[in-house]
Short mmCIF file of N, CA and C in Angstrom, two decimals:
data_model
loop_
_atom_site.label_atom_id
_atom_site.label_comp_id
_atom_site.label_asym_id
_atom_site.label_seq_id
_atom_site.Cartn_x
_atom_site.Cartn_y
_atom_site.Cartn_z
N MET A 1 135.48 64.27 119.68
CA MET A 1 135.15 62.90 119.46
C MET A 1 133.90 63.00 118.59
N LEU A 2 133.12 63.71 118.61
CA LEU A 2 131.89 63.91 117.71
C LEU A 2 132.17 64.47 116.56
N SER A 3 133.20 65.18 116.55
CA SER A 3 133.55 65.92 115.00
C SER A 3 134.03 64.78 114.29
N LYS A 4 135.12 63.87 114.87
CA LYS A 4 135.65 62.79 114.14
C LYS A 4 134.55 62.05 113.64
N ILE A 5 133.46 61.55 114.57
CA ILE A 5 132.42 60.62 114.24
C ILE A 5 131.95 61.19 112.79
N LYS A 6 131.32 62.56 112.91
CA LYS A 6 130.78 63.29 111.93
C LYS A 6 131.71 63.16 110.52
N THR A 7 132.95 63.46 110.72
CA THR A 7 134.04 63.36 109.77
C THR A 7 134.05 61.76 109.11
N LEU A 8 133.94 60.80 109.86
CA LEU A 8 133.89 59.22 109.54
C LEU A 8 132.91 59.11 108.69
N ALA A 9 131.52 59.36 109.34
CA ALA A 9 130.22 59.27 108.59
C ALA A 9 130.30 59.70 107.20
N ILE A 10 130.80 61.06 106.85
CA ILE A 10 130.82 61.61 105.50
C ILE A 10 131.69 61.20 104.89
N SER A 11 132.77 60.55 105.27
CA SER A 11 133.81 59.70 104.53
C SER A 11 133.23 58.29 104.01
N ALA A 12 132.68 57.87 105.02
CA ALA A 12 131.92 56.64 104.71
C ALA A 12 130.84 56.87 103.69
N SER A 13 130.25 58.12 103.40
CA SER A 13 129.38 58.23 102.39
C SER A 13 129.87 58.02 100.82
N ALA A 14 131.39 58.03 100.86
CA ALA A 14 132.14 57.95 99.54
C ALA A 14 131.75 56.71 98.92
N THR A 15 131.34 55.67 99.67
CA THR A 15 131.21 54.32 98.97
C THR A 15 129.99 54.56 98.07
N ILE A 16 129.08 55.17 98.63
CA ILE A 16 127.63 55.28 97.90
C ILE A 16 127.49 56.50 96.77
N ASP A 17 128.46 57.46 97.29
CA ASP A 17 128.60 58.79 96.67
C ASP A 17 129.94 59.27 96.07
N GLU A 18 130.38 59.06 94.94
CA GLU A 18 131.69 59.34 94.71
C GLU A 18 132.26 60.58 94.80
N SER A 19 131.27 61.81 94.72
CA SER A 19 131.39 63.00 94.84
C SER A 19 131.44 63.51 96.06
N ALA A 20 131.54 62.49 97.39
CA ALA A 20 131.25 62.97 98.77
C ALA A 20 132.09 63.98 98.97
N GLY A 21 133.26 63.93 98.63
CA GLY A 21 134.24 65.25 98.83
C GLY A 21 133.79 66.45 98.18
N PHE A 22 133.62 66.50 97.09
CA PHE A 22 132.90 67.55 96.43
C PHE A 22 131.75 68.04 97.00
N THR A 23 130.81 67.10 97.45
CA THR A 23 129.49 67.51 97.99
C THR A 23 129.80 67.94 99.34
N GLU A 24 130.58 67.43 100.44
CA GLU A 24 131.08 67.96 101.29
C GLU A 24 131.43 69.27 101.30
N LYS A 25 132.63 69.64 100.51
CA LYS A 25 133.22 71.01 100.39
C LYS A 25 132.10 71.87 100.27
N ILE A 26 131.13 71.77 98.99
CA ILE A 26 129.87 72.68 98.88
C ILE A 26 129.00 72.86 99.88
N VAL A 27 128.72 71.67 100.75
CA VAL A 27 128.08 71.95 101.84
C VAL A 27 128.67 72.93 103.00
N SER A 28 129.90 72.33 103.17
CA SER A 28 130.66 73.16 104.12
C SER A 28 130.79 74.53 103.73
N THR A 29 131.01 74.91 102.53
CA THR A 29 130.88 76.46 101.96
C THR A 29 129.76 77.22 102.17
N MET A 30 128.65 76.25 101.90
CA MET A 30 127.22 76.87 101.88
C MET A 30 126.83 77.04 103.39
N VAL A 31 127.11 76.09 104.40
CA VAL A 31 126.98 76.28 105.51
C VAL A 31 127.80 77.65 106.45
N GLY A 32 128.86 77.90 105.77
CA GLY A 32 129.91 78.96 106.24
C GLY A 32 128.96 80.49 105.65
N LEU A 33 128.75 80.19 104.39
CA LEU A 33 127.97 81.55 103.91
C LEU A 33 126.78 81.55 104.35
N LEU A 34 126.04 80.74 104.79
CA LEU A 34 124.73 81.15 105.64
C LEU A 34 124.87 80.78 107.30
N GLY A 35 125.88 81.28 107.67
CA GLY A 35 126.08 81.00 109.02
C GLY A 35 125.23 81.72 110.10
N GLY A 36 124.94 83.03 109.61
CA GLY A 36 123.86 83.84 110.27
C GLY A 36 122.42 83.48 110.40
N PHE A 37 122.19 82.37 109.50
CA PHE A 37 120.84 82.01 109.55
C PHE A 37 120.53 80.76 110.56
N PRO A 38 119.39 80.52 111.00
CA PRO A 38 119.06 79.37 111.76
C PRO A 38 119.49 78.11 111.06
N PRO A 39 120.13 77.04 111.62
CA PRO A 39 120.49 75.89 111.07
C PRO A 39 119.51 75.01 110.37
N GLU A 40 118.18 75.30 110.73
CA GLU A 40 117.13 74.46 109.79
C GLU A 40 116.84 75.10 108.74
N LEU A 41 116.92 76.64 108.53
CA LEU A 41 116.73 77.12 107.28
C LEU A 41 118.17 76.81 106.37
N VAL A 42 119.37 76.79 106.64
CA VAL A 42 120.49 76.39 106.38
C VAL A 42 120.29 75.27 105.42
N VAL A 43 119.62 74.04 106.19
CA VAL A 43 119.57 72.77 105.71
C VAL A 43 118.52 73.00 104.69
N PHE A 44 117.35 73.69 105.03
CA PHE A 44 116.24 73.74 103.88
C PHE A 44 116.96 74.26 102.53
N ILE A 45 117.56 75.32 102.51
CA ILE A 45 118.19 76.03 101.45
C ILE A 45 119.19 75.04 100.65
N ILE A 46 119.89 74.33 101.42
CA ILE A 46 120.93 73.36 100.82
C ILE A 46 120.05 72.51 100.28
N SER A 47 118.99 71.83 100.64
CA SER A 47 118.17 70.79 100.27
C SER A 47 117.45 71.06 98.87
N LEU A 48 117.07 72.39 98.82
CA LEU A 48 116.84 72.85 97.28
C LEU A 48 117.60 72.92 96.07
N PHE A 49 118.83 72.88 96.46
CA PHE A 49 119.81 73.11 95.20
C PHE A 49 120.19 71.80 94.53
N PRO A 50 120.08 71.81 93.26
CA PRO A 50 120.24 70.78 92.45
C PRO A 50 121.78 70.14 92.78
N ILE A 51 122.09 68.88 92.54
CA ILE A 51 123.30 68.35 92.95
C ILE A 51 123.37 67.88 94.27
N LEU A 52 123.16 68.97 95.25
CA LEU A 52 123.04 68.60 96.65
C LEU A 52 121.68 67.89 97.12
N GLU A 53 120.89 68.68 96.87
CA GLU A 53 119.41 68.00 97.29
C GLU A 53 119.27 67.42 98.80
N CYS A 54 118.55 66.66 99.13
CA CYS A 54 118.67 65.93 100.38
C CYS A 54 119.82 65.22 100.72
N ARG A 55 120.70 65.11 99.89
CA ARG A 55 122.10 64.45 100.32
C ARG A 55 122.79 65.44 101.09
N GLY A 56 122.79 66.76 100.32
CA GLY A 56 123.64 67.81 101.17
C GLY A 56 122.96 68.18 102.29
N GLY A 57 121.60 68.08 102.21
CA GLY A 57 120.74 68.70 103.44
C GLY A 57 121.01 67.86 104.73
N MET A 58 120.95 66.42 104.37
CA MET A 58 121.37 65.66 105.61
C MET A 58 122.73 65.75 106.19
N ILE A 59 123.67 65.95 105.00
CA ILE A 59 125.07 66.27 105.61
C ILE A 59 125.12 67.36 106.36
N ALA A 60 124.47 68.53 105.87
CA ALA A 60 124.54 69.83 106.68
C ALA A 60 124.01 69.67 108.10
N ALA A 61 122.61 68.83 108.05
CA ALA A 61 121.96 68.83 109.47
C ALA A 61 122.65 67.96 110.25
N SER A 62 123.34 67.02 109.92
CA SER A 62 124.35 66.37 110.84
C SER A 62 125.54 67.27 111.52
N LEU A 63 125.96 68.02 110.55
CA LEU A 63 127.27 68.86 110.88
C LEU A 63 126.76 69.96 111.66
N LEU A 64 125.30 70.29 111.62
CA LEU A 64 124.86 71.49 112.38
C LEU A 64 124.29 70.84 113.72
N GLY A 65 124.32 69.54 113.72
CA GLY A 65 123.83 68.91 115.05
C GLY A 65 122.18 69.22 115.19
N ILE A 66 121.39 69.17 113.91
CA ILE A 66 120.08 69.12 114.05
C ILE A 66 119.39 67.66 114.16
N ASP A 67 118.37 67.55 114.93
CA ASP A 67 117.68 66.46 115.57
C ASP A 67 117.43 65.53 114.26
N TYR A 68 117.67 64.47 114.24
CA TYR A 68 117.31 63.38 113.07
C TYR A 68 115.91 63.69 112.22
N TRP A 69 114.88 63.48 113.21
CA TRP A 69 113.58 63.56 112.48
C TRP A 69 113.28 65.04 111.86
N LEU A 70 113.62 66.22 112.50
CA LEU A 70 113.57 67.28 112.08
C LEU A 70 114.33 67.34 110.74
N ALA A 71 115.75 67.18 110.63
CA ALA A 71 116.45 67.03 109.43
C ALA A 71 115.95 66.31 108.39
N ALA A 72 115.35 65.00 108.82
CA ALA A 72 114.79 64.24 107.56
C ALA A 72 113.48 65.11 107.08
N ILE A 73 112.44 65.61 107.67
CA ILE A 73 111.42 66.28 107.27
C ILE A 73 112.08 67.53 106.75
N ILE A 74 113.00 68.46 107.09
CA ILE A 74 113.33 69.56 106.32
C ILE A 74 113.93 69.45 105.11
N SER A 75 114.94 68.23 104.94
CA SER A 75 115.60 67.69 103.86
C SER A 75 114.47 67.48 102.63
N VAL A 76 113.56 66.51 103.02
CA VAL A 76 112.69 65.97 101.97
C VAL A 76 111.74 67.07 101.51
N VAL A 77 111.44 68.06 102.21
CA VAL A 77 110.55 69.02 101.84
C VAL A 77 111.38 70.08 100.93
N GLY A 78 112.39 70.47 101.53
CA GLY A 78 113.38 71.14 100.58
C GLY A 78 113.65 70.66 99.43
N ASN A 79 113.94 69.44 99.20
CA ASN A 79 114.28 68.51 97.88
C ASN A 79 113.11 68.52 97.03
N LEU A 80 111.90 68.44 97.49
CA LEU A 80 110.77 68.31 96.69
C LEU A 80 110.15 69.42 96.17
N LEU A 81 110.32 70.72 96.87
CA LEU A 81 109.78 71.91 96.73
C LEU A 81 109.77 72.35 95.16
N PRO A 82 111.06 72.08 94.68
CA PRO A 82 111.42 72.67 93.14
C PRO A 82 110.67 71.83 92.33
N ILE A 83 110.17 70.78 92.43
CA ILE A 83 109.75 69.69 91.57
C ILE A 83 108.63 70.07 90.77
N PRO A 84 107.44 70.44 91.44
CA PRO A 84 106.31 71.05 90.71
C PRO A 84 106.76 72.21 89.59
N PHE A 85 107.61 72.94 90.03
CA PHE A 85 108.31 73.99 89.14
C PHE A 85 108.77 73.27 87.63
N ILE A 86 109.70 72.40 88.16
CA ILE A 86 110.35 71.68 87.06
C ILE A 86 109.31 71.15 86.12
N PHE A 87 108.23 70.48 86.64
CA PHE A 87 107.21 69.80 85.74
C PHE A 87 106.37 70.97 84.99
N LEU A 88 106.14 71.89 85.73
CA LEU A 88 105.22 73.18 84.94
C LEU A 88 106.01 73.98 83.98
N PHE A 89 107.39 74.19 84.33
CA PHE A 89 107.91 75.21 83.56
C PHE A 89 109.10 74.90 82.83
N ILE A 90 109.68 73.97 83.21
CA ILE A 90 110.96 73.59 82.30
C ILE A 90 111.10 73.60 80.84
N GLU A 91 110.07 73.27 80.12
CA GLU A 91 109.90 73.25 78.88
C GLU A 91 109.99 74.47 78.04
N LYS A 92 109.23 75.24 78.80
CA LYS A 92 108.86 76.59 78.42
C LYS A 92 110.19 77.58 78.56
N ILE A 93 110.78 77.42 79.64
CA ILE A 93 111.97 77.98 79.87
C ILE A 93 113.06 77.46 78.97
N PHE A 94 113.11 76.39 78.80
CA PHE A 94 114.30 75.55 77.90
C PHE A 94 113.84 76.32 76.53
N ASN A 95 112.71 76.23 76.12
CA ASN A 95 112.52 76.67 74.82
C ASN A 95 112.74 78.20 74.44
N MET A 96 112.48 78.99 75.33
CA MET A 96 113.20 80.30 75.50
C MET A 96 114.34 80.42 75.51
N MET A 97 115.13 79.68 76.36
CA MET A 97 116.68 79.71 76.22
C MET A 97 117.27 79.24 74.76
N LYS A 98 116.64 78.26 74.14
CA LYS A 98 117.28 77.77 72.98
C LYS A 98 117.26 78.88 71.90
N LYS A 99 116.19 79.85 71.95
CA LYS A 99 116.16 80.91 71.18
C LYS A 99 117.57 81.81 71.03
N THR A 100 118.30 81.72 72.11
CA THR A 100 119.59 82.44 72.26
C THR A 100 120.80 81.73 71.65
N LYS A 101 121.95 82.18 71.26
CA LYS A 101 122.88 81.38 70.85
C LYS A 101 123.61 80.77 71.83
N TYR A 102 123.99 81.65 73.00
CA TYR A 102 124.63 80.97 73.96
C TYR A 102 123.88 79.95 74.91
N LEU A 103 122.56 80.63 75.27
CA LEU A 103 121.83 79.52 76.41
C LEU A 103 121.27 78.31 75.59
N GLY A 104 121.03 78.54 74.15
CA GLY A 104 120.62 77.38 73.63
C GLY A 104 121.66 75.97 73.59
N LYS A 105 122.87 76.68 73.38
CA LYS A 105 123.96 75.45 73.66
C LYS A 105 123.98 75.03 75.21
N ILE A 106 123.85 75.68 76.04
CA ILE A 106 123.85 75.13 77.67
C ILE A 106 122.63 74.26 77.66
N VAL A 107 121.36 74.68 77.11
CA VAL A 107 120.13 73.82 77.44
C VAL A 107 120.54 72.54 76.69
N THR A 108 120.72 72.48 75.41
CA THR A 108 121.01 71.36 74.72
C THR A 108 122.07 70.44 75.56
N LYS A 109 123.26 71.26 76.06
CA LYS A 109 123.86 70.34 76.89
C LYS A 109 123.34 69.61 78.14
N ILE A 110 122.49 70.38 78.82
CA ILE A 110 121.62 69.82 80.01
C ILE A 110 120.85 68.78 79.35
N GLU A 111 120.18 68.97 78.35
CA GLU A 111 119.16 68.08 77.85
C GLU A 111 119.97 66.76 77.47
N ASN A 112 121.18 66.75 76.82
CA ASN A 112 121.70 65.60 76.47
C ASN A 112 122.37 64.89 77.72
N LYS A 113 122.99 65.78 78.79
CA LYS A 113 123.39 65.14 79.93
C LYS A 113 121.95 64.05 80.47
N ALA A 114 121.21 64.78 80.77
CA ALA A 114 119.99 64.18 81.17
C ALA A 114 119.39 62.89 80.59
N MET A 115 119.31 63.14 79.21
CA MET A 115 118.95 61.91 78.45
C MET A 115 119.98 60.83 78.48
N SER A 116 121.04 60.98 78.80
CA SER A 116 122.26 59.94 78.63
C SER A 116 121.90 59.35 79.85
N LYS A 117 121.23 59.71 80.85
CA LYS A 117 121.16 58.87 82.03
C LYS A 117 119.77 58.26 82.10
N SER A 118 119.06 58.51 80.76
CA SER A 118 117.62 58.02 80.89
C SER A 118 117.29 56.44 80.44
N GLU A 119 118.16 55.65 80.19
CA GLU A 119 118.10 54.46 79.42
C GLU A 119 117.17 53.42 80.63
N LYS A 120 117.63 53.59 81.80
CA LYS A 120 116.82 52.66 82.76
C LYS A 120 115.46 53.06 82.94
N ILE A 121 115.22 54.59 82.97
CA ILE A 121 113.87 55.08 83.33
C ILE A 121 113.03 54.76 82.16
N THR A 122 113.59 54.91 80.93
CA THR A 122 112.85 54.38 79.69
C THR A 122 112.34 52.91 79.64
N LYS A 123 113.08 52.13 80.14
CA LYS A 123 112.93 50.88 80.20
C LYS A 123 112.11 50.41 81.25
N TYR A 124 112.15 50.93 82.58
CA TYR A 124 111.59 50.58 83.77
C TYR A 124 110.49 51.56 84.20
N LYS A 125 110.39 52.54 83.44
CA LYS A 125 109.22 53.56 83.86
C LYS A 125 109.32 54.09 85.12
N ARG A 126 108.23 53.87 85.98
CA ARG A 126 108.12 54.36 87.25
C ARG A 126 109.14 53.61 88.18
N TRP A 127 109.31 52.57 88.23
CA TRP A 127 110.47 51.82 89.26
C TRP A 127 111.75 52.37 88.84
N GLY A 128 112.26 52.56 87.47
CA GLY A 128 113.56 53.20 86.99
C GLY A 128 113.76 54.51 87.35
N LEU A 129 112.60 55.50 87.50
CA LEU A 129 112.52 56.81 88.09
C LEU A 129 112.84 56.85 89.71
N LEU A 130 111.98 55.78 90.16
CA LEU A 130 112.38 55.69 91.80
C LEU A 130 113.54 55.19 92.17
N LEU A 131 114.27 54.49 91.35
CA LEU A 131 115.57 54.19 91.79
C LEU A 131 116.32 55.14 91.43
N PHE A 132 116.39 55.67 90.13
CA PHE A 132 117.33 56.83 89.67
C PHE A 132 117.21 58.00 90.84
N VAL A 133 116.06 58.54 91.29
CA VAL A 133 116.03 59.68 92.26
C VAL A 133 116.62 58.89 93.67
N GLY A 134 116.14 57.70 93.99
CA GLY A 134 116.28 57.02 95.35
C GLY A 134 117.62 56.81 95.78
N ILE A 135 118.70 56.44 94.56
CA ILE A 135 120.06 56.13 94.92
C ILE A 135 120.90 57.13 94.70
N PRO A 136 121.26 57.84 95.99
CA PRO A 136 122.16 58.86 96.08
C PRO A 136 123.44 58.86 95.12
N LEU A 137 123.88 58.88 94.07
CA LEU A 137 124.74 58.88 93.03
C LEU A 137 125.18 60.03 92.56
N PRO A 138 126.17 60.25 91.87
CA PRO A 138 126.55 61.65 91.18
C PRO A 138 125.74 61.77 90.06
N GLY A 139 125.03 62.64 89.84
CA GLY A 139 124.08 63.08 88.62
C GLY A 139 122.56 62.41 88.61
N THR A 140 122.34 62.08 89.87
CA THR A 140 120.98 61.51 89.94
C THR A 140 120.46 62.48 91.09
N GLY A 141 118.94 62.01 91.10
CA GLY A 141 118.13 62.85 92.09
C GLY A 141 117.04 63.51 91.32
N ALA A 142 116.13 64.29 92.36
CA ALA A 142 114.86 64.40 91.95
C ALA A 142 115.07 65.63 90.83
N TRP A 143 115.94 66.56 90.85
CA TRP A 143 115.87 67.68 89.64
C TRP A 143 116.24 66.80 88.44
N THR A 144 116.89 66.03 88.39
CA THR A 144 117.35 65.42 87.07
C THR A 144 116.19 64.41 86.75
N GLY A 145 115.65 63.50 87.75
CA GLY A 145 114.64 62.81 87.53
C GLY A 145 113.41 63.42 86.99
N ALA A 146 112.94 64.58 87.45
CA ALA A 146 111.74 65.42 86.80
C ALA A 146 112.08 65.77 85.48
N LEU A 147 113.39 66.33 85.22
CA LEU A 147 113.80 67.07 84.04
C LEU A 147 113.67 65.85 83.00
N ILE A 148 114.08 64.34 83.51
CA ILE A 148 113.95 63.30 82.51
C ILE A 148 112.62 62.85 82.19
N ALA A 149 111.78 63.07 83.34
CA ALA A 149 110.41 62.87 83.09
C ALA A 149 109.77 63.60 82.04
N VAL A 150 110.02 64.72 82.28
CA VAL A 150 109.34 65.88 81.33
C VAL A 150 109.98 65.67 80.02
N LEU A 151 111.14 65.31 79.72
CA LEU A 151 111.50 65.23 78.52
C LEU A 151 111.24 63.88 77.67
N LEU A 152 111.16 63.03 78.44
CA LEU A 152 110.51 61.66 78.10
C LEU A 152 108.89 61.47 77.85
N LYS A 153 108.31 62.71 78.65
CA LYS A 153 106.79 62.69 78.62
C LYS A 153 106.17 61.74 79.32
N LEU A 154 106.92 61.21 80.37
CA LEU A 154 106.19 60.30 81.19
C LEU A 154 105.07 60.72 81.90
N ASN A 155 104.15 59.93 82.35
CA ASN A 155 102.86 60.21 82.98
C ASN A 155 103.27 60.93 84.32
N LEU A 156 102.64 61.96 84.14
CA LEU A 156 102.91 63.09 85.54
C LEU A 156 102.62 62.49 86.58
N LYS A 157 101.18 61.71 87.05
CA LYS A 157 101.20 61.32 88.28
C LYS A 157 102.22 60.00 88.68
N ASP A 158 102.46 59.21 87.70
CA ASP A 158 103.42 58.22 88.10
C ASP A 158 104.95 58.66 88.44
N SER A 159 105.13 59.70 87.66
CA SER A 159 106.34 60.42 87.87
C SER A 159 106.61 61.21 89.29
N VAL A 160 105.51 61.69 89.51
CA VAL A 160 105.67 62.72 90.73
C VAL A 160 105.63 61.50 92.01
N ILE A 161 104.85 60.48 92.04
CA ILE A 161 104.98 59.46 92.95
C ILE A 161 106.21 58.98 93.12
N SER A 162 106.85 58.54 91.98
CA SER A 162 108.29 57.88 92.02
C SER A 162 109.40 58.83 92.45
N ILE A 163 109.03 60.09 92.12
CA ILE A 163 110.26 60.90 92.48
C ILE A 163 110.18 61.21 94.25
N CYS A 164 108.77 61.35 94.57
CA CYS A 164 108.52 61.48 96.02
C CYS A 164 109.07 60.17 96.84
N LEU A 165 108.82 59.36 96.44
CA LEU A 165 109.28 58.02 96.82
C LEU A 165 110.74 57.94 96.89
N GLY A 166 111.28 58.29 95.63
CA GLY A 166 112.85 58.32 95.46
C GLY A 166 113.65 59.29 96.55
N VAL A 167 112.82 60.49 96.68
CA VAL A 167 113.63 61.22 97.57
C VAL A 167 113.59 60.74 99.10
N VAL A 168 112.48 60.25 99.52
CA VAL A 168 112.39 59.49 100.75
C VAL A 168 113.43 58.55 100.78
N MET A 169 113.54 57.60 99.86
CA MET A 169 114.70 56.54 99.86
C MET A 169 115.93 57.03 100.00
N ALA A 170 116.41 58.21 99.15
CA ALA A 170 117.71 58.85 99.39
C ALA A 170 117.61 59.23 100.67
N MET A 171 116.78 59.97 101.32
CA MET A 171 116.85 60.46 102.66
C MET A 171 117.26 59.38 103.40
N GLY A 172 116.68 58.12 103.37
CA GLY A 172 116.85 57.11 104.42
C GLY A 172 118.27 56.81 104.03
N ILE A 173 118.73 56.49 103.00
CA ILE A 173 120.25 56.15 102.88
C ILE A 173 121.12 56.88 103.34
N MET A 174 120.91 58.31 103.14
CA MET A 174 121.61 59.35 103.76
C MET A 174 121.55 59.50 105.31
N SER A 175 120.52 58.97 105.74
CA SER A 175 120.26 59.08 107.17
C SER A 175 121.19 58.13 107.78
N PHE A 176 121.21 57.04 107.15
CA PHE A 176 122.08 55.97 107.59
C PHE A 176 123.32 56.42 107.78
N ILE A 177 123.82 56.94 106.83
CA ILE A 177 125.21 57.57 106.34
C ILE A 177 125.55 58.59 107.67
N THR A 178 124.68 59.52 107.75
CA THR A 178 125.14 60.95 108.51
C THR A 178 124.59 60.62 110.04
N TYR A 179 123.71 59.97 110.19
CA TYR A 179 123.27 59.82 111.60
C TYR A 179 123.41 58.02 112.16
N GLY A 180 123.26 57.26 111.15
CA GLY A 180 123.25 55.86 111.84
C GLY A 180 124.56 55.29 111.98
N ILE A 181 125.63 55.62 111.18
CA ILE A 181 127.01 55.16 111.30
C ILE A 181 127.53 55.85 112.39
N PRO A 182 127.30 57.17 112.61
CA PRO A 182 127.98 57.71 113.86
C PRO A 182 127.42 57.32 115.31
N TRP A 183 126.08 57.06 115.21
CA TRP A 183 125.45 56.59 116.47
C TRP A 183 125.91 54.99 116.60
N ILE A 184 126.05 54.06 115.48
CA ILE A 184 126.85 52.72 115.73
C ILE A 184 128.15 52.99 116.24
N ILE A 185 128.86 53.81 115.91
CA ILE A 185 130.25 54.00 116.32
C ILE A 185 130.36 54.27 117.49
N THR A 186 129.26 54.89 118.29
CA THR A 186 129.44 55.36 119.56
C THR A 186 128.98 54.06 120.49
N LEU A 187 128.43 53.08 119.69
CA LEU A 187 128.15 51.91 120.61
C LEU A 187 129.49 51.03 121.23
N PHE A 188 130.56 51.28 120.30
CA PHE A 188 131.71 50.58 120.46
C PHE A 188 132.53 51.29 121.41
#
């Protein structure tokens, strides 16, 4: 019964996240690969990864049966940990990579992809960045938000605050999907 509820909750996330099937597959694979580690560490590691971020962390935490509050804290911390490094080093890393033929093409592709999502952020600045990071849709999140903030040379303090609040917002949405919906279903 509990696994059916969890499956239903993950399926329900498809209404918010079109890549839910893809995300679920990646999360399930990573949970399997990291099976020998404590569940909390698995959630933390998953939350560190771009694309998955706290969205994947909350799915993994729910599947692993981790208490909600612990899952929320671990997912947010894991999601936010790489962000200062992006702000500090991504331009230097990208500039070094651009000096090579193959890696330069990859960097250009990444920059173009990030900038193609930057219109609302450019227009609404901190509020646009907060919503971009906070609404868990494919291609959004703290990693991409930080990259866009760096490429647009947005105010660092405003960007960090917006990204932090956005991650908390995304965690709240994913909490409802992965923990709230299954709880509501058990009431019926």
